[in-house]
Amino acid sequence: MTIDGDRPSATPERHQRAGDRARAAEPVWSRPRGGRRPKLSRGAIVAAAIAIADAEGLDAVSIRRVASELGVRAMSLYTHIDAKEDLLDLMHDEVAAEVLIEGELPDDWREAIRRIADREREAGLRHPWLFQLVGRSPRVGPNGLMHAEQVFAAASRLTDDPREMLAIVTAIDHYMLGYTLRAHHSAEGETGALGGIEEQPYVRSLLADGRFPHLKPVLEAGIHAQEDFQQGLTWILDGIEREYGGRR
């Protein structure tokens, strides 16, 4: 998500044009890091931004706020990044490092996918603001590329067809994202899609007349959302194995 009003209005126009040209020409990871002050490094800027987003949400992140947390002037950050978009890209890629599997992937494709999906879910719960970046399509950095390489390496043990590999990865990714987003909402005190509707007088009256015999026991049991991530993942992996598992 892009947050307006991020660049200070005092930024010289020539600096804005230079920054725009630099960003259009190459991604932030391939540009010089700039600056030599130990307190102000690209890593420190990204760490401060992530800490703010974790505590207060992505809307709280701005160049000025990060500079304030680091005890420097906002203009100082522009020796390391050209724009707020750079910062969001760097934050996204820094979190991508958290989901990387160290060393070799497990030989078993199911175990490899489970380990990756578990790390993705854990990172999503630690950094819920990531969901705001999903629709933004951030530039993929080195950690993001390595994560994608590991995911497709696991899928390649079932099939060599790129379309089939993408279908496998997408199915698992959609499940992981949906589960993690709902788990995050539950952690914030929100319930699942069915949560609380049985308390509504109108709904109770409809349940009482027998029109919803299959829905009624679920609501009466207070089951609002799936709580077992591994069970759902097993069902998906079982289906994938039936489709592709016998090919190799």
mmCIF file of C-alpha atoms in Angstrom, residues 22-112:
data_model
loop_
_atom_site.group_PDB
_atom_site.id
_atom_site.type_symbol
_atom_site.label_atom_id
_atom_site.label_comp_id
_atom_site.label_asym_id
_atom_site.label_seq_id
_atom_site.Cartn_x
_atom_site.Cartn_y
_atom_site.Cartn_z
ATOM 1 C CA ALA A 22 17.083 6.036 -10.571
ATOM 2 C CA ARG A 23 14.107 3.978 -9.461
ATOM 3 C CA ALA A 24 12.880 3.541 -13.015
ATOM 4 C CA ALA A 25 16.343 2.434 -14.123
ATOM 5 C CA GLU A 26 17.146 -0.139 -11.447
ATOM 6 C CA PRO A 27 15.686 -1.624 -8.244
ATOM 7 C CA VAL A 28 16.788 -0.464 -4.836
ATOM 8 C CA TRP A 29 18.904 -3.563 -4.128
ATOM 9 C CA SER A 30 21.270 -2.817 -7.002
ATOM 10 C CA ARG A 31 21.851 0.814 -6.039
ATOM 11 C CA PRO A 32 24.676 2.027 -3.774
ATOM 12 C CA ARG A 33 23.730 1.969 -0.122
ATOM 13 C CA GLY A 34 25.203 5.385 0.615
ATOM 14 C CA GLY A 35 26.046 6.929 3.950
ATOM 15 C CA ARG A 36 28.712 5.923 6.433
ATOM 16 C CA ARG A 37 27.163 6.837 9.752
ATOM 17 C CA PRO A 38 26.888 3.644 11.874
ATOM 18 C CA LYS A 39 23.546 4.789 13.259
ATOM 19 C CA LEU A 40 22.075 5.257 9.823
ATOM 20 C CA SER A 41 22.376 2.336 7.471
ATOM 21 C CA ARG A 42 19.938 0.772 5.050
ATOM 22 C CA GLY A 43 19.583 -2.166 7.430
ATOM 23 C CA ALA A 44 18.805 0.116 10.371
ATOM 24 C CA ILE A 45 16.218 2.014 8.324
ATOM 25 C CA VAL A 46 14.451 -1.180 7.269
ATOM 26 C CA ALA A 47 14.554 -2.637 10.797
ATOM 27 C CA ALA A 48 13.031 0.530 12.236
ATOM 28 C CA ALA A 49 10.294 0.571 9.598
ATOM 29 C CA ILE A 50 9.421 -3.085 10.244
ATOM 30 C CA ALA A 51 9.279 -2.485 13.994
ATOM 31 C CA ILE A 52 6.858 0.415 13.467
ATOM 32 C CA ALA A 53 4.684 -1.624 11.089
ATOM 33 C CA ASP A 54 4.607 -4.600 13.466
ATOM 34 C CA ALA A 55 3.554 -2.425 16.388
ATOM 35 C CA GLU A 56 1.209 0.063 14.721
ATOM 36 C CA GLY A 57 0.465 -1.094 11.194
ATOM 37 C CA LEU A 58 1.763 -0.069 7.807
ATOM 38 C CA ASP A 59 -0.066 3.255 7.835
ATOM 39 C CA ALA A 60 2.213 4.395 10.663
ATOM 40 C CA VAL A 61 5.323 3.962 8.536
ATOM 41 C CA SER A 62 6.639 7.105 6.897
ATOM 42 C CA ILE A 63 10.041 8.519 6.081
ATOM 43 C CA ARG A 64 9.657 11.124 8.800
ATOM 44 C CA ARG A 65 8.530 8.574 11.396
ATOM 45 C CA VAL A 66 11.416 6.230 10.645
ATOM 46 C CA ALA A 67 13.861 9.130 10.795
ATOM 47 C CA SER A 68 12.423 10.162 14.127
ATOM 48 C CA GLU A 69 12.831 6.661 15.527
ATOM 49 C CA LEU A 70 16.473 6.682 14.409
ATOM 50 C CA GLY A 71 17.093 10.182 15.711
ATOM 51 C CA VAL A 72 18.068 11.669 12.355
ATOM 52 C CA ARG A 73 16.654 14.173 9.889
ATOM 53 C CA ALA A 74 14.220 12.813 7.320
ATOM 54 C CA MET A 75 16.429 14.025 4.473
ATOM 55 C CA SER A 76 19.222 11.768 5.764
ATOM 56 C CA LEU A 77 17.275 8.684 4.721
ATOM 57 C CA TYR A 78 17.419 9.749 1.087
ATOM 58 C CA THR A 79 21.108 8.882 0.977
ATOM 59 C CA HIS A 80 20.003 5.243 1.314
ATOM 60 C CA ILE A 81 16.629 5.135 -0.451
ATOM 61 C CA ASP A 82 15.075 7.297 -3.131
ATOM 62 C CA ALA A 83 11.410 7.038 -2.128
ATOM 63 C CA LYS A 84 8.894 5.437 0.198
ATOM 64 C CA GLU A 85 8.320 2.731 -2.397
ATOM 65 C CA ASP A 86 11.939 1.673 -1.930
ATOM 66 C CA LEU A 87 11.358 1.289 1.792
ATOM 67 C CA LEU A 88 8.280 -0.891 1.277
ATOM 68 C CA ASP A 89 10.207 -3.051 -1.184
ATOM 69 C CA LEU A 90 13.051 -3.472 1.278
ATOM 70 C CA MET A 91 10.685 -4.301 4.144
ATOM 71 C CA HIS A 92 8.963 -6.935 2.036
ATOM 72 C CA ASP A 93 12.254 -8.519 1.040
ATOM 73 C CA GLU A 94 13.606 -8.463 4.588
ATOM 74 C CA VAL A 95 10.625 -10.491 5.776
ATOM 75 C CA ALA A 96 11.102 -12.845 2.814
ATOM 76 C CA ALA A 97 14.445 -13.776 4.393
ATOM 77 C CA GLU A 98 12.555 -15.112 7.413
ATOM 78 C CA VAL A 99 10.834 -17.802 5.365
ATOM 79 C CA LEU A 100 13.950 -19.165 3.687
ATOM 80 C CA ILE A 101 14.872 -22.758 4.504
ATOM 81 C CA GLU A 102 18.507 -22.949 5.550
ATOM 82 C CA GLY A 103 20.610 -25.514 3.772
ATOM 83 C CA GLU A 104 19.113 -28.103 1.463
ATOM 84 C CA LEU A 105 15.392 -28.649 1.184
ATOM 85 C CA PRO A 106 14.101 -31.961 2.555
ATOM 86 C CA ASP A 107 14.203 -34.706 -0.063
ATOM 87 C CA ASP A 108 10.518 -35.480 0.418
ATOM 88 C CA TRP A 109 8.409 -32.976 -1.518
ATOM 89 C CA ARG A 110 5.615 -33.012 1.075
ATOM 90 C CA GLU A 111 7.991 -32.242 3.916
ATOM 91 C CA ALA A 112 9.657 -29.491 1.875
#
